[in-house]
Short mmCIF file of C-alpha atoms in Angstrom, two decimals:
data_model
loop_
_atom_site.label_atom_id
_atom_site.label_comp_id
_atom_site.label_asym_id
_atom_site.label_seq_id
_atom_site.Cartn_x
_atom_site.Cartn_y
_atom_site.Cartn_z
CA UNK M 6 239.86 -72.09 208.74
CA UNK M 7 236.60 -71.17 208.98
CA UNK M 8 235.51 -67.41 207.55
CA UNK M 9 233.88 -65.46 210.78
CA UNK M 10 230.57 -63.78 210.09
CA UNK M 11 228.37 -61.56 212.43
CA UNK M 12 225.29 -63.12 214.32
CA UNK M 13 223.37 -60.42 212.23
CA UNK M 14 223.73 -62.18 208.91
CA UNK M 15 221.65 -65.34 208.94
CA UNK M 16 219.08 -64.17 206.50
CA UNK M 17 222.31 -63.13 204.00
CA UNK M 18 223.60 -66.65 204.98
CA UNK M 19 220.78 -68.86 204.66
CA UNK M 20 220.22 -67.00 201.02
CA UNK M 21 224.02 -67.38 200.76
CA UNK M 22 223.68 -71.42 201.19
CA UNK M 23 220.66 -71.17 199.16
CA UNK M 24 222.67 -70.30 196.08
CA UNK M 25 224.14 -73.60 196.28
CA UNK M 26 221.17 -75.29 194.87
CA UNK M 27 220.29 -73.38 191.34
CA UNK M 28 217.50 -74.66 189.38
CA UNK M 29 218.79 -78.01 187.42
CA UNK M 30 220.37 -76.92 184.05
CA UNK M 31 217.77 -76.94 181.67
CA UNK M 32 219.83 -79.29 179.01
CA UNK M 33 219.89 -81.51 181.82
CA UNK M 34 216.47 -81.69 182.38
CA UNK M 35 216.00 -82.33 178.81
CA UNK M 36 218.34 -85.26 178.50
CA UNK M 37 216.39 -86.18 181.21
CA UNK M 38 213.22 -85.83 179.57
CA UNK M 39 214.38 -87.56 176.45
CA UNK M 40 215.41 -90.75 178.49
CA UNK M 41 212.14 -90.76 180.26
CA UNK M 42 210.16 -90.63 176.81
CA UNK M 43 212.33 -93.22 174.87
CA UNK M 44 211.57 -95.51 178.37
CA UNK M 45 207.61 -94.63 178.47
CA UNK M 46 207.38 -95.18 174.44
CA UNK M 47 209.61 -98.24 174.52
CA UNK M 48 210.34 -99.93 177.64
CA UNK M 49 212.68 -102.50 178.29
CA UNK M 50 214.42 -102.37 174.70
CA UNK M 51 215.42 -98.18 175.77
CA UNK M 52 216.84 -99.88 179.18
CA UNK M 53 219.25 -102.23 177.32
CA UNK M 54 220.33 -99.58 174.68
CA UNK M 55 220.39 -96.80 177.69
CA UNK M 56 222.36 -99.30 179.53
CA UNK M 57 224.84 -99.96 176.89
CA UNK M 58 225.34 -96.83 176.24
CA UNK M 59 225.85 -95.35 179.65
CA UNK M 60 226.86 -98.30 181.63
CA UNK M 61 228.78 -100.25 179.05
CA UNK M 62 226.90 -103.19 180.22
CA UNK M 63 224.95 -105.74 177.38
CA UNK M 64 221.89 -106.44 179.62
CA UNK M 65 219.06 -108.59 178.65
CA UNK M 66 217.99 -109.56 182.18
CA UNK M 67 217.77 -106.94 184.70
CA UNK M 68 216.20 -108.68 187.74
CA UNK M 69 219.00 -110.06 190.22
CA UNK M 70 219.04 -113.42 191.41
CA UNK M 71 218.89 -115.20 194.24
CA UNK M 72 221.93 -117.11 193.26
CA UNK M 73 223.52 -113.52 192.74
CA UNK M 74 222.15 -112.37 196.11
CA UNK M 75 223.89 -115.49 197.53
CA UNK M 76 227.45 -114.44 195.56
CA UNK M 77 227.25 -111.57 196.86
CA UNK M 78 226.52 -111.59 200.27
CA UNK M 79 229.23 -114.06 200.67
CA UNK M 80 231.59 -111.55 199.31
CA UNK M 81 231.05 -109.73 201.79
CA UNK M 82 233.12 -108.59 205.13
CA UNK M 83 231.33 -110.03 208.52
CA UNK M 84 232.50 -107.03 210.63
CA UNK M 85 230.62 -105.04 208.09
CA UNK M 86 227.70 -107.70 208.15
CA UNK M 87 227.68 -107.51 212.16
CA UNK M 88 227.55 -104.00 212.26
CA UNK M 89 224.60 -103.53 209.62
CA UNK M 90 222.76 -106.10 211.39
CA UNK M 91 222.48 -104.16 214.58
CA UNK M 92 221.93 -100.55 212.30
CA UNK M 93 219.01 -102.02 210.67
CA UNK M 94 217.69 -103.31 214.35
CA UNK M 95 218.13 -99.89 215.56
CA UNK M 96 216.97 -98.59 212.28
CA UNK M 97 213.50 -100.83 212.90
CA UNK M 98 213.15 -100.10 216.22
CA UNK M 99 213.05 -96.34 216.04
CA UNK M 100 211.02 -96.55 212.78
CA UNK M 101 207.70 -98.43 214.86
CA UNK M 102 207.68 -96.14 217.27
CA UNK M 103 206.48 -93.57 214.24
CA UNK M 104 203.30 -95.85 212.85
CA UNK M 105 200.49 -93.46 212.74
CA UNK M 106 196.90 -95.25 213.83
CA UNK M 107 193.32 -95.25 212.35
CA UNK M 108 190.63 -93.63 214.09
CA UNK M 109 187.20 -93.50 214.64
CA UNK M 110 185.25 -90.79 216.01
CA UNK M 111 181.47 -91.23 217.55
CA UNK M 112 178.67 -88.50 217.80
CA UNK M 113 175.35 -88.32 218.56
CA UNK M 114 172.97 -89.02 216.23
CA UNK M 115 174.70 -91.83 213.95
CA UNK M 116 177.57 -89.67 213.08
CA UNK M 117 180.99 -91.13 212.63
CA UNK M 118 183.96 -90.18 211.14
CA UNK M 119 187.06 -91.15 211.13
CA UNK M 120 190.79 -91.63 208.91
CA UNK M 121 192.35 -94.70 207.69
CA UNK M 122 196.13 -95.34 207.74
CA UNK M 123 197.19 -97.06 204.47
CA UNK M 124 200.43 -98.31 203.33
CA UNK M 125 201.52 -97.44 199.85
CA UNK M 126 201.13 -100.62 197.27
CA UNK M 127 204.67 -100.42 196.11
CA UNK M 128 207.99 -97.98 196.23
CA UNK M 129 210.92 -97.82 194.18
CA UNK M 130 214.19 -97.30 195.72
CA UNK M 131 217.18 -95.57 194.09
CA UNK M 132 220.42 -96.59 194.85
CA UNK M 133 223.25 -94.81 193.16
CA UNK M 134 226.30 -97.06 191.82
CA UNK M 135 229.93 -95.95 190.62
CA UNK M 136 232.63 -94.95 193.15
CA UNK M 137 230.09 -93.92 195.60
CA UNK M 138 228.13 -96.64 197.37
CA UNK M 139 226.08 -96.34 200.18
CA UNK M 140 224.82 -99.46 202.01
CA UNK M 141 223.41 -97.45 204.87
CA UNK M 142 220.69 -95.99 202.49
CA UNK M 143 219.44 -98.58 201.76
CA UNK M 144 218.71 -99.53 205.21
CA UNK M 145 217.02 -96.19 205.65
CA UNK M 146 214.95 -95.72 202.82
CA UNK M 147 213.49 -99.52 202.50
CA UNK M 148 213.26 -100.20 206.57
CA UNK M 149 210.21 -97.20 207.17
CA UNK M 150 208.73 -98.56 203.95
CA UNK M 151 208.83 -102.21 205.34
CA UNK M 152 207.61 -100.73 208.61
CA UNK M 153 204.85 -98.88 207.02
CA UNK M 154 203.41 -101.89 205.76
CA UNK M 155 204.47 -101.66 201.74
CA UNK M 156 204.13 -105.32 200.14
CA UNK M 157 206.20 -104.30 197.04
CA UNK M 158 209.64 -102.59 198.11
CA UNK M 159 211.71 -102.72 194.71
CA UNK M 160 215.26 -101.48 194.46
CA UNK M 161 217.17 -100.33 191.49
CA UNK M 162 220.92 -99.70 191.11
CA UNK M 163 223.27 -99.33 188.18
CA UNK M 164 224.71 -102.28 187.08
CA UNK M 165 228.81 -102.37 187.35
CA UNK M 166 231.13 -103.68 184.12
CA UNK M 167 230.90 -107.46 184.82
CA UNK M 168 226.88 -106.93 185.11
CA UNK M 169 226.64 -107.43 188.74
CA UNK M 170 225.67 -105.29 191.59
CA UNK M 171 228.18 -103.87 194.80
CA UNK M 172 228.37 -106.96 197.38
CA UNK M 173 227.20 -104.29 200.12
CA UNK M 174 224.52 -103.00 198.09
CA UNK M 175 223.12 -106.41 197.84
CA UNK M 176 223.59 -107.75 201.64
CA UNK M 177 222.43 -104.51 202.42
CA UNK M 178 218.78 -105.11 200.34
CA UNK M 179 218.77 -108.40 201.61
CA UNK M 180 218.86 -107.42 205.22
CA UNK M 181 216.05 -104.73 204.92
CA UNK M 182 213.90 -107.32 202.92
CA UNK M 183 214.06 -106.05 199.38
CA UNK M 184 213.21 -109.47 197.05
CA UNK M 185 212.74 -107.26 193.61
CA UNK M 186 215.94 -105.60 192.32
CA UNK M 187 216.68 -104.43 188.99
CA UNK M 188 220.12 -103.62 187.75
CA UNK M 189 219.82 -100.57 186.08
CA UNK M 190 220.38 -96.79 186.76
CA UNK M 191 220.00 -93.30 186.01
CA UNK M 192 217.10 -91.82 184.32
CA UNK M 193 216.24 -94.92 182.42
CA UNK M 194 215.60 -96.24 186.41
CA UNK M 195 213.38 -93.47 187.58
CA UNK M 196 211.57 -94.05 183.95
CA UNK M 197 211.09 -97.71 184.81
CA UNK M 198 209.56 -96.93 188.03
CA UNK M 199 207.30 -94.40 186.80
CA UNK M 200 206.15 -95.57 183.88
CA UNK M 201 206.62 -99.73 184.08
CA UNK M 202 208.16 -101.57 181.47
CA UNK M 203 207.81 -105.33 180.64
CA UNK M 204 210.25 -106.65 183.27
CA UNK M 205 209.90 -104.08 185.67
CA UNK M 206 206.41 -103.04 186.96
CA UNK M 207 205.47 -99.39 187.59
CA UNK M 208 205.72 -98.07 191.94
CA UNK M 209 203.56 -95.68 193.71
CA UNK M 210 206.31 -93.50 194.80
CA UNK M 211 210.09 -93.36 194.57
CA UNK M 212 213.04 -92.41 197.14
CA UNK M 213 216.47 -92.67 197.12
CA UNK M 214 219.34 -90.35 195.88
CA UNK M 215 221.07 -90.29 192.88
CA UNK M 216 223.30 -87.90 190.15
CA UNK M 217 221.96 -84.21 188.55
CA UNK M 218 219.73 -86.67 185.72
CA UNK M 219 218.49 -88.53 188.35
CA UNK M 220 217.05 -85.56 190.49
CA UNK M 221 216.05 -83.75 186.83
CA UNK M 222 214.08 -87.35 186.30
CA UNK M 223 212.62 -87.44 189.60
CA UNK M 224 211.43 -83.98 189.41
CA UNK M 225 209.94 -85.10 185.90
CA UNK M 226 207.89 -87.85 186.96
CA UNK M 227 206.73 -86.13 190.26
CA UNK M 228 202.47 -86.36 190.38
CA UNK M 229 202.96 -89.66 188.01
CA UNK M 230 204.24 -90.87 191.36
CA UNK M 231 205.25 -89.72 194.26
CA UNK M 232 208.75 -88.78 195.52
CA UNK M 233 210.69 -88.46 198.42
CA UNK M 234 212.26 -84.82 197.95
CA UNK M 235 215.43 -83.47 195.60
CA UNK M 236 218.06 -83.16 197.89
CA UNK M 237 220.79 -80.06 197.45
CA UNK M 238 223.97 -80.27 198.83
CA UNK M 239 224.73 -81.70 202.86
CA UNK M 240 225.03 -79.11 205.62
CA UNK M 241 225.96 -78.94 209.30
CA UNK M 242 225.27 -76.61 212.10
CA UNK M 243 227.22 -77.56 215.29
CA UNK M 244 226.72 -75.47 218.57
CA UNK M 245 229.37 -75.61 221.07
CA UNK M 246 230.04 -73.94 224.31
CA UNK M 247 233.40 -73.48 226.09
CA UNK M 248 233.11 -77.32 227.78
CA UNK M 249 232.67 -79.35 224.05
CA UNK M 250 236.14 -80.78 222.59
CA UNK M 251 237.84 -78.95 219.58
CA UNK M 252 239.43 -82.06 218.19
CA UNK M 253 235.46 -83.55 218.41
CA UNK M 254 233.76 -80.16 216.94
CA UNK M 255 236.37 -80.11 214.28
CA UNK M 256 235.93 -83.72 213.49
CA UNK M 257 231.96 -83.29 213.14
CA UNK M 258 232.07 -80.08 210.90
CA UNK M 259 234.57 -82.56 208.69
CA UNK M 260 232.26 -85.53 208.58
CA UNK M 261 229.88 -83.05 205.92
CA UNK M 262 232.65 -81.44 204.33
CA UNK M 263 234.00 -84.51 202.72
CA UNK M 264 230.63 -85.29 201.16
CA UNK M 265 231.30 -82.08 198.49
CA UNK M 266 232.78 -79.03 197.39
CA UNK M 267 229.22 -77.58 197.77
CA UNK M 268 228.47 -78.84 201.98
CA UNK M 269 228.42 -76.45 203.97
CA UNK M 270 230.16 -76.45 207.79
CA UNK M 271 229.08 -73.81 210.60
CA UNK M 272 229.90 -73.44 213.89
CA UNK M 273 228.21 -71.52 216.34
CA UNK M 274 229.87 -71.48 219.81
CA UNK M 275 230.24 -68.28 223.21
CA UNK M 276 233.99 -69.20 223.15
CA UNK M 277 236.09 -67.36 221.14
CA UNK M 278 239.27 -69.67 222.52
CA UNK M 279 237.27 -72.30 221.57
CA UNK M 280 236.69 -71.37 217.72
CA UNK M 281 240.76 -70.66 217.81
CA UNK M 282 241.41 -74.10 218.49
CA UNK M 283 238.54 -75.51 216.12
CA UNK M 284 240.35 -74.02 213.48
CA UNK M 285 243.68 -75.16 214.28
CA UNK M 286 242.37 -78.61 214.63
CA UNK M 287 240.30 -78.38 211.02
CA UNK M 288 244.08 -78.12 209.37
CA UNK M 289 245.17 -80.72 211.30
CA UNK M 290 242.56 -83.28 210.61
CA UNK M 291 241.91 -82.07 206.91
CA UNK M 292 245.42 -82.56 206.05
CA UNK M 293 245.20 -86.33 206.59
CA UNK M 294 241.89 -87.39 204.88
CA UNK M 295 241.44 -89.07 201.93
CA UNK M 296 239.12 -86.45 200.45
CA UNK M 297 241.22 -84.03 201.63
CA UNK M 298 240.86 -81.75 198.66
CA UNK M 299 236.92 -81.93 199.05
CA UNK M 300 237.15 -81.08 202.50
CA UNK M 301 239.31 -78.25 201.86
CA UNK M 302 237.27 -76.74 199.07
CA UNK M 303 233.92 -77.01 201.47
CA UNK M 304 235.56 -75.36 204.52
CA UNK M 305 236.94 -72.74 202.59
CA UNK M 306 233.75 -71.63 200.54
CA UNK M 307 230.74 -72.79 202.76
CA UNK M 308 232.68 -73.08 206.34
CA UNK M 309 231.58 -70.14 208.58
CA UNK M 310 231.90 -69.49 211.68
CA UNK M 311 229.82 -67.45 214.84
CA UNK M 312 230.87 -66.27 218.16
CA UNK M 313 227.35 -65.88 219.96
CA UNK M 314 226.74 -64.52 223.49
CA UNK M 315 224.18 -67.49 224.46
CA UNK M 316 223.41 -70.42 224.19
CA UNK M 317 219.85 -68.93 223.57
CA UNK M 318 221.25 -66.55 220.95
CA UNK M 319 223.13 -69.35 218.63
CA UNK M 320 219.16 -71.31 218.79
CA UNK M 321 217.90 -68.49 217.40
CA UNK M 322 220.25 -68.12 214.79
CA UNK M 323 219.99 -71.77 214.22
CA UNK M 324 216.29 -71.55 213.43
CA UNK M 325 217.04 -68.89 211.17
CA UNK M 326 218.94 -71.25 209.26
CA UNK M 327 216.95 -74.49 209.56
CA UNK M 328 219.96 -76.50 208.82
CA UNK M 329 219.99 -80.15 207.51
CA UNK M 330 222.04 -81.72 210.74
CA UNK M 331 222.13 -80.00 214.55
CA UNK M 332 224.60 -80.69 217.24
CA UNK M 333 224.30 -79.28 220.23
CA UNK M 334 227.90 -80.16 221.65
CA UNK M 335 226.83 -78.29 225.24
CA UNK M 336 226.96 -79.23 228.39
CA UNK M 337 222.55 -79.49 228.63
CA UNK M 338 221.27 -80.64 225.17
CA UNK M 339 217.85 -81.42 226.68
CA UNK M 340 217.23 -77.54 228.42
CA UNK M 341 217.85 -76.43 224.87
CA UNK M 342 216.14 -78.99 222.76
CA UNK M 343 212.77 -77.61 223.06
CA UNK M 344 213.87 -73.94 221.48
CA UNK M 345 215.31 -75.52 218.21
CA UNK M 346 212.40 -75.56 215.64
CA UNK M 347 214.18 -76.17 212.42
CA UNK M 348 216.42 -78.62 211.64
CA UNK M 349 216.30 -81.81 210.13
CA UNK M 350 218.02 -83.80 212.95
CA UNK M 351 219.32 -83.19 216.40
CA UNK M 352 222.55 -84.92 217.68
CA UNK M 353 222.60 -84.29 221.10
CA UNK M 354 225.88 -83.50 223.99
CA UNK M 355 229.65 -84.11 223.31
CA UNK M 356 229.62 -87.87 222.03
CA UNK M 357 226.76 -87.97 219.71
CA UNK M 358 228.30 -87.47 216.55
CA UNK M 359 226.54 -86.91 213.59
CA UNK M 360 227.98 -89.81 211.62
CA UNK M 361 225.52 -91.95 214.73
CA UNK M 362 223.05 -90.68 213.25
CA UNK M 363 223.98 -91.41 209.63
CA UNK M 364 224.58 -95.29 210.33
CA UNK M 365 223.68 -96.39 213.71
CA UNK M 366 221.56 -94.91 215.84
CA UNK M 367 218.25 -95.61 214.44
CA UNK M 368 217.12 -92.30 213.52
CA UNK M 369 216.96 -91.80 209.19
CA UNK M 370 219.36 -89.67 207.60
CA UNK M 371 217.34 -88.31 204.69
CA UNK M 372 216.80 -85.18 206.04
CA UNK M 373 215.60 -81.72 204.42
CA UNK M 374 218.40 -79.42 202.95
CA UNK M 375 218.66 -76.25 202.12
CA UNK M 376 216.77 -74.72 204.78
CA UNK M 377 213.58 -77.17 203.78
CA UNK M 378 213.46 -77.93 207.64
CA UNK M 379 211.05 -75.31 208.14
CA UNK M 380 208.25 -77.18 206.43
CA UNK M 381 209.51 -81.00 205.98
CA UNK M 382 210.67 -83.87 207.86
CA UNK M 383 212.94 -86.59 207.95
CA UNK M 384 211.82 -89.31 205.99
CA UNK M 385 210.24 -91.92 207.84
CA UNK M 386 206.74 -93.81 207.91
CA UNK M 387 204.92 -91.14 207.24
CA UNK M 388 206.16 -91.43 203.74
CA UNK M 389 205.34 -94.75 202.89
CA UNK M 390 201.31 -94.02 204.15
CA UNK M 391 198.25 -92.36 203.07
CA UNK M 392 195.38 -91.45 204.97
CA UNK M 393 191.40 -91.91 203.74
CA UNK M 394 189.03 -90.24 205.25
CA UNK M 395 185.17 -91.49 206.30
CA UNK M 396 182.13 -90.09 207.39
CA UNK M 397 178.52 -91.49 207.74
CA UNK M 398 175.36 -89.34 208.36
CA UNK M 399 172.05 -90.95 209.64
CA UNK M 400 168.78 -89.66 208.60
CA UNK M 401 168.27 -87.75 212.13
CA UNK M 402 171.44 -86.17 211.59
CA UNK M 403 170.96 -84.82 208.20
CA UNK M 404 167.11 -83.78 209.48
CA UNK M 405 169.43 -82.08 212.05
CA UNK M 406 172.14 -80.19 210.45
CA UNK M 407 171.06 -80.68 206.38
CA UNK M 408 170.01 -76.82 206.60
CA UNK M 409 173.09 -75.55 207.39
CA UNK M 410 175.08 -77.48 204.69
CA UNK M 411 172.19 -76.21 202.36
CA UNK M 412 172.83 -72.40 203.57
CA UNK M 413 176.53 -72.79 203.02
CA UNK M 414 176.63 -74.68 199.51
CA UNK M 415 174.00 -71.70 197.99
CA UNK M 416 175.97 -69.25 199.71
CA UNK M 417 179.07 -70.36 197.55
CA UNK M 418 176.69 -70.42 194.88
CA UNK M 419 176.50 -74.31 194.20
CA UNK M 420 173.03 -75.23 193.70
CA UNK M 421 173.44 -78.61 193.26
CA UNK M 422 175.95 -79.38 196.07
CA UNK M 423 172.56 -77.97 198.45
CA UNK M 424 169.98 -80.14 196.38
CA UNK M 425 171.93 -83.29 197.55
CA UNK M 426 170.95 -82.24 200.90
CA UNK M 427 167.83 -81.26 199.60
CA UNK M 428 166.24 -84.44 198.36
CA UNK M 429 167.23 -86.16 200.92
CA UNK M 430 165.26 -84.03 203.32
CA UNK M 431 162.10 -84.27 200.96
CA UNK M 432 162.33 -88.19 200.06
CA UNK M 433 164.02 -89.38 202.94
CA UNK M 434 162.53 -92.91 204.57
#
């Protein structure tokens, strides 16, 4: 059952939520910062003991093979096949309608300036291994990179006890392109990626999710190379009004609470009848899932629930909140779509459920958590670009406007910044 609270609270909430999330242990993050020294200092010979000794895999070869690739895929299931075929479609499709352009702009004067739209040299994707696999990832972290242009899209995933990687994991690479992938995982990974080794080249920037060493070893290596973002714990936000389903609302608040103990589940909705029956269906559909016990644990600590008087009223909450994943289970998504300003995705009307989103539908489902929505995106193409800026300056035009750069630099005291516009003014040809 989810715990009622007052529209009043969000700020206690959202701090609430926040808690969630502490700063990474500190003996963590130096284990963490042990693993990525012994991998800096000694490359590939730390990733075979590291492996060994967290793995329980002998590795001498990392780099999977295409005769692996071709073991694997044919392990695999061809509904499951068919149905990441058309995800990663979708997947594509939504992800080129994001490529920023160049541009050039033209003055008078020969003045131009402009920015450049470049695609990162290489990224290194994380995929996480044990009990928990996750195909779709894949898809959605190396598919905007591919978009974006990046020649060298590397993947690297722990290795499982016969040396080999999940069959999913490896159809999964193969569909979004990936040629380079490495089996091994944990911190020893994100140290190969940073850093380089001598069978596994250094990256630009790394994505991907991954355990509590993982994050600590992203966070480590951050401004070595870029990174995606440390994700906390999943959330949902689902607004309903007195037309939306309880069996579906109930359904979509569950789809997060399985994830972890730590997800949080809210409901905002202007029917009290409505909650009732959310409720009664939670027990219901909790009862029978295979992570029940999960479920349970999330809906009990992080589930809360809101009876608002508008539709208006639960947006403004909502904002307040920024959560990770929005439905708006009402009868007019679009009239309200245009009031939400933070959240990380929008699942819009009675049918689009969020698990669409997660596998199908084309939009990405690394999102911001933790109330990050307010200032960051979803990943996409964005994150796999940089932009360079250029400007050129004729003789006329520094003639033209050299005094007023000369004014400004010796107004911030910077002598020589104005003498650069100086000499040019005295020597120019």
């Amino acid at each position: 059952m989810l715990k009622e609270i007052s529209v009043k609270d969000e700020k206690k909430l959202r701090e609430w939520l926040d808690e969630r999330s502490q700063e990474i242990d500190p003996e963590v993050v130096a284990k963490a910062a042990e693993i990525l020294n012994r991998v800096r200092k000694e490359g590939d010979a730390a990733l075979v003991d590291l492996t060994q000794k967290f793995d329980g895999v002998t590795m001498q070869d990392f780099r999977v093979s295409e005769a692996e690739m071709d073991e694997a895929e044919a392990e695999c299931d061809e509904s499951f096949k068919e149905a990441m075929c058309l995800a990663a479609e979708n997947i594509r499709t939504f992800h080129k309608a994001q490529l920023p352009q160049s541009y050039l702009l033209q003055q008078d004067n020969g003045i131009y300036l402009g920015e450049r739209v470049i695609p990162l040299s290489s990224v290194g994707i994380y995929v996480p291994g044990g009990r928990a696999q996750y195909p779709s990832s894949v898809l959605m972290n190396a598919i905007p990179a591919s978009v974006a242009g990046v020649k060298r899209i590397v993947m690297v995933t722990p290795p499982n006890k016969e040396g080999t990687i999940n069959p999913n994991i490896a159809y999964a690479a193969r569909l979004a392109g990936i040629t380079e992938i490495y089996k091994v995982g944990g911190a020893q990974a994100i140290g190969a990626l940073a850093y380089g080794t001598q069978s596994i080249p250094a990256v630009d920037k790394i994505t991907g999710p991954g355990n509590i060493f993982v994050a600590a070893a992203k966070k480590l290596v951050f401004g070595k190379v870029d990174i995606d973002m440390i994700a906390g714990p999943s959330e949902i936000l689902v607004i309903a009004d007195e037309g939306a389903d309880p069996s579906f609302v109930a359904a979509d608040l569950l789809s997060q609470a399985e994830h972890d103990p730590l997800a949080s589940a809210i409901l905002l909705t202007t029917s009290r009848s409505l909650l009732e029956e959310v409720n009664q269906e939670l027990e219901k559909q909790c009862a029978v899932l295979p992570k029940k016990e999960i479920a349970q644990a999330s809906i009990r600590d992080y589930g809360r629930s809101i009876v608002c008087d508008s539709i208006s009223e639960c947006i403004d909450f909502t904002n307040a909140i920024a959560p990770e994943h929005l439905e708006l289970c009402i009868g007019d998504p679009m009239a309200y779509l245009s009031g939400v300003q933070n959240a990380g995705s929008v699942f819009l009307g009675y049918y689009t459920c969020e698990s669409i989103g997660d596998y199908f539908g084309g939009t990405n489902h690394v999102l911001p958590t933790n109330g990050t929505a307010r200032f960051s995106s979803a990943l996409g193409v964005d994150a796999f670009v940089k932009k360079s800026c250029f400007l050129h300056y004729s003789r006329e035009a520094v003639i033209q406007y050299g005094h007023y750069i000369e004014t400004m630099a010796e107004e911030e005291q910077l002598q020589a910044h104005a003498n650069a516009v100086t000499v040019r003014l005295r020597n120019g040809k």
